[in-house]
Short mmCIF file of C-alpha atoms in Angstrom, two decimals:
data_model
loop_
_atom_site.label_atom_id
_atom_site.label_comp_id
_atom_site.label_asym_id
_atom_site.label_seq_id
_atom_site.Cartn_x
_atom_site.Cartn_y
_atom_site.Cartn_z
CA UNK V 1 -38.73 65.98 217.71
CA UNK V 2 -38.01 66.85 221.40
CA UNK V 3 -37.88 63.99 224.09
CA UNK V 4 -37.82 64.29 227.61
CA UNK V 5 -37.39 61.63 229.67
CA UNK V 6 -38.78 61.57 233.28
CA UNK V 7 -36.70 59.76 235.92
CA UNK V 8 -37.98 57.44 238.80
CA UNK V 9 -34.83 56.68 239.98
CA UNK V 10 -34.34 57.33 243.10
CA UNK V 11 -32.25 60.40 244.61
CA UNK V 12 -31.00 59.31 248.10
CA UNK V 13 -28.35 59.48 249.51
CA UNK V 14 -27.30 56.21 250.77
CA UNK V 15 -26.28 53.05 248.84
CA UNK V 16 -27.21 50.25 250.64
CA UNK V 17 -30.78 50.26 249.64
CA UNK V 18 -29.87 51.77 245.98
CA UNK V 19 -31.48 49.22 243.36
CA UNK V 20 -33.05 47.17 245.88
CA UNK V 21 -37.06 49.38 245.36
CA UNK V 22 -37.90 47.98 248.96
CA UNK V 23 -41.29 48.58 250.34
CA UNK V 24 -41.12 52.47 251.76
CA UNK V 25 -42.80 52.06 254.84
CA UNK V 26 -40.09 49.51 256.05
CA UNK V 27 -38.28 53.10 257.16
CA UNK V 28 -41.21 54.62 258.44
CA UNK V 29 -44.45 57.28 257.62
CA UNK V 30 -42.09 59.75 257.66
CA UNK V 31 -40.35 57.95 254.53
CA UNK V 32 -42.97 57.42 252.48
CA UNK V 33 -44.31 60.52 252.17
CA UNK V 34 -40.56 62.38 251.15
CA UNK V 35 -40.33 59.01 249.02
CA UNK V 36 -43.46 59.54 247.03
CA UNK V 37 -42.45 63.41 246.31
CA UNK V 38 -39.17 62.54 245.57
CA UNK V 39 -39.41 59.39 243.68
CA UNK V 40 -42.87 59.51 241.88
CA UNK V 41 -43.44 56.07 243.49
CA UNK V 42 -44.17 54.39 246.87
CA UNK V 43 -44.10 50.45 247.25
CA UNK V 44 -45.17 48.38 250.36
CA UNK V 45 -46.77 45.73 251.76
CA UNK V 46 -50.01 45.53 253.11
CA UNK V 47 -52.42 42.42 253.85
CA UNK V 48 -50.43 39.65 252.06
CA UNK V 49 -49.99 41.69 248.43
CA UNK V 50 -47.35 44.45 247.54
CA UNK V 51 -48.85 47.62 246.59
CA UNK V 52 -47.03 49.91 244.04
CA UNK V 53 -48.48 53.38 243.17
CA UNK V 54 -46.59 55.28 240.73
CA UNK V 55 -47.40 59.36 239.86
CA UNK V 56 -47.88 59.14 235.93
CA UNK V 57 -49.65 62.38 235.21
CA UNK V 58 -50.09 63.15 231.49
CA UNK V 59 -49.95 59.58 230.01
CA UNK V 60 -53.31 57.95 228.97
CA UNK V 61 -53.82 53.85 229.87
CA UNK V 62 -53.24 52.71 226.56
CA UNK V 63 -49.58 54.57 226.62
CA UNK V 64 -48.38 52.94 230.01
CA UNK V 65 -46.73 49.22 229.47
CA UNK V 66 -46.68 46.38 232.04
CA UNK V 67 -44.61 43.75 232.49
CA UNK V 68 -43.88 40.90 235.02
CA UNK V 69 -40.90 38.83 234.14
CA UNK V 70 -38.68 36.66 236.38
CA UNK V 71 -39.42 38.64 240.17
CA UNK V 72 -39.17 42.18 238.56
CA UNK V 73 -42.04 44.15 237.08
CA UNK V 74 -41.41 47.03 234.41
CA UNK V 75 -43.05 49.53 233.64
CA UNK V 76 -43.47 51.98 231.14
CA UNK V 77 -44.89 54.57 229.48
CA UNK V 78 -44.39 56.93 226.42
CA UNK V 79 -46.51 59.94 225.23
CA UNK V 80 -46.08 61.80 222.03
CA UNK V 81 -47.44 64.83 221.47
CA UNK V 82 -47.70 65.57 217.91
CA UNK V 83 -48.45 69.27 217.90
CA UNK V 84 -45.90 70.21 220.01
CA UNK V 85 -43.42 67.86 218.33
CA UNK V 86 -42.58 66.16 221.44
CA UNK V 87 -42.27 62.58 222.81
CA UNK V 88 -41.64 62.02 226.98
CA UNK V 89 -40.74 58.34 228.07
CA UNK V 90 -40.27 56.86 231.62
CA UNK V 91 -39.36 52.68 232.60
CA UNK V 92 -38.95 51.90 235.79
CA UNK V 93 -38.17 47.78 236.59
CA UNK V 94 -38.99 46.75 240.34
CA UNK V 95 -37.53 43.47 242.26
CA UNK V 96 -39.95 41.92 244.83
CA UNK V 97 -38.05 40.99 247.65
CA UNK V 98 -40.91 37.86 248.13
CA UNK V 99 -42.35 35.54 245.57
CA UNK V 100 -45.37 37.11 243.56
CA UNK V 101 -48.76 35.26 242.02
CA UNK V 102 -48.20 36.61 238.91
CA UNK V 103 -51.48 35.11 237.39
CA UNK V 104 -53.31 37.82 240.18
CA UNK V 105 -51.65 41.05 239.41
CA UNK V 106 -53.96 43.76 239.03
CA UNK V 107 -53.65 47.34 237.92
CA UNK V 108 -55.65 50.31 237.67
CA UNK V 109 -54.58 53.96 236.60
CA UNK V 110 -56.58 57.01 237.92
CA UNK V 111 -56.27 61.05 237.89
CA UNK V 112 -52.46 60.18 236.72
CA UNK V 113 -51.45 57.40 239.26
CA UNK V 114 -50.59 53.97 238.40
CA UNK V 115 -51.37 51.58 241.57
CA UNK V 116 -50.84 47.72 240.70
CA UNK V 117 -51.30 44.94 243.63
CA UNK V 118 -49.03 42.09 243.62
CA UNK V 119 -50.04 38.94 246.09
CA UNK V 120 -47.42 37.45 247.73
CA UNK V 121 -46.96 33.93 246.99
CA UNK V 122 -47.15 31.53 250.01
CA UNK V 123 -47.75 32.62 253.78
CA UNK V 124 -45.98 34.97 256.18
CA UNK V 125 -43.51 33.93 258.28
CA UNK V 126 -41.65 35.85 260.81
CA UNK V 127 -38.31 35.19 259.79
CA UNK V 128 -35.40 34.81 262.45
CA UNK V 129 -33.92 36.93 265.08
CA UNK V 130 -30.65 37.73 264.50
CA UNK V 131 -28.62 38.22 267.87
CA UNK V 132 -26.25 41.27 268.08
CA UNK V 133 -22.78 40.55 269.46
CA UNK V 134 -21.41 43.50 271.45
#
């Protein structure tokens, strides 16, 4: 049996943000649109809940896992296609930079794409200004 196995990892070229799976749109529109082509996923935060689509094409519902464990979800998903003697797999595990109500995650998967909401646990705050010494 042949198995492919499709990557979400990420192919950029800095570090600092490497493993981290921020919310794209912190960088900008521009950003999330080379992000989604290039990563298969775009994550960000909009009206007090993270939003997470993921490109799955191929995979029905019942072959796509879910997870939530400890601030990180993981998913995955594994298709095997018996007259072609094939199998393709594909995990993924995401870190919330913000607490999550894990008892209110949804998820729905449509023409191929995975989008799950996660509310964010507790209310907004601005955070603090951090002065820049020249």
């Amino acid at each position: 049996m042949h198995l492919e196995v499709r990557s979400m990892v990420p192919n950029t070229p800095t570090t600092w943000t490497s493993g981290l799976d921020l919310p794209n749109r912190l960088f900008g529109s521009q950003a999330n649109r080379t992000n989604r082509t290039e990563n298969g996923y775009e994550l960000y935060e909009e009206d007090d809940q993270f939003v997470l689509t993921i490109d799955l094409p191929g995979y029905e519902p019942e072959e796509i896992s879910l997870r939530w464990h400890d601030g990180r979800l993981n998913v995955s998903a594994e298709h095997v296609d018996d007259e072609r003697g094939r199998r393709e797999q594909t995990h993924r595990t995401f870190r919330m930079p913000k607490d999550v109500l894990d008892d209110d995650i949804e998820a729905s998967y449509r023409n191929g794409v995975l989008e799950i909401t996660l509310p964010i646990e507790g209310e907004f705050t601005a955070g603090k200004q951090i002065p820049i010494e020249s």
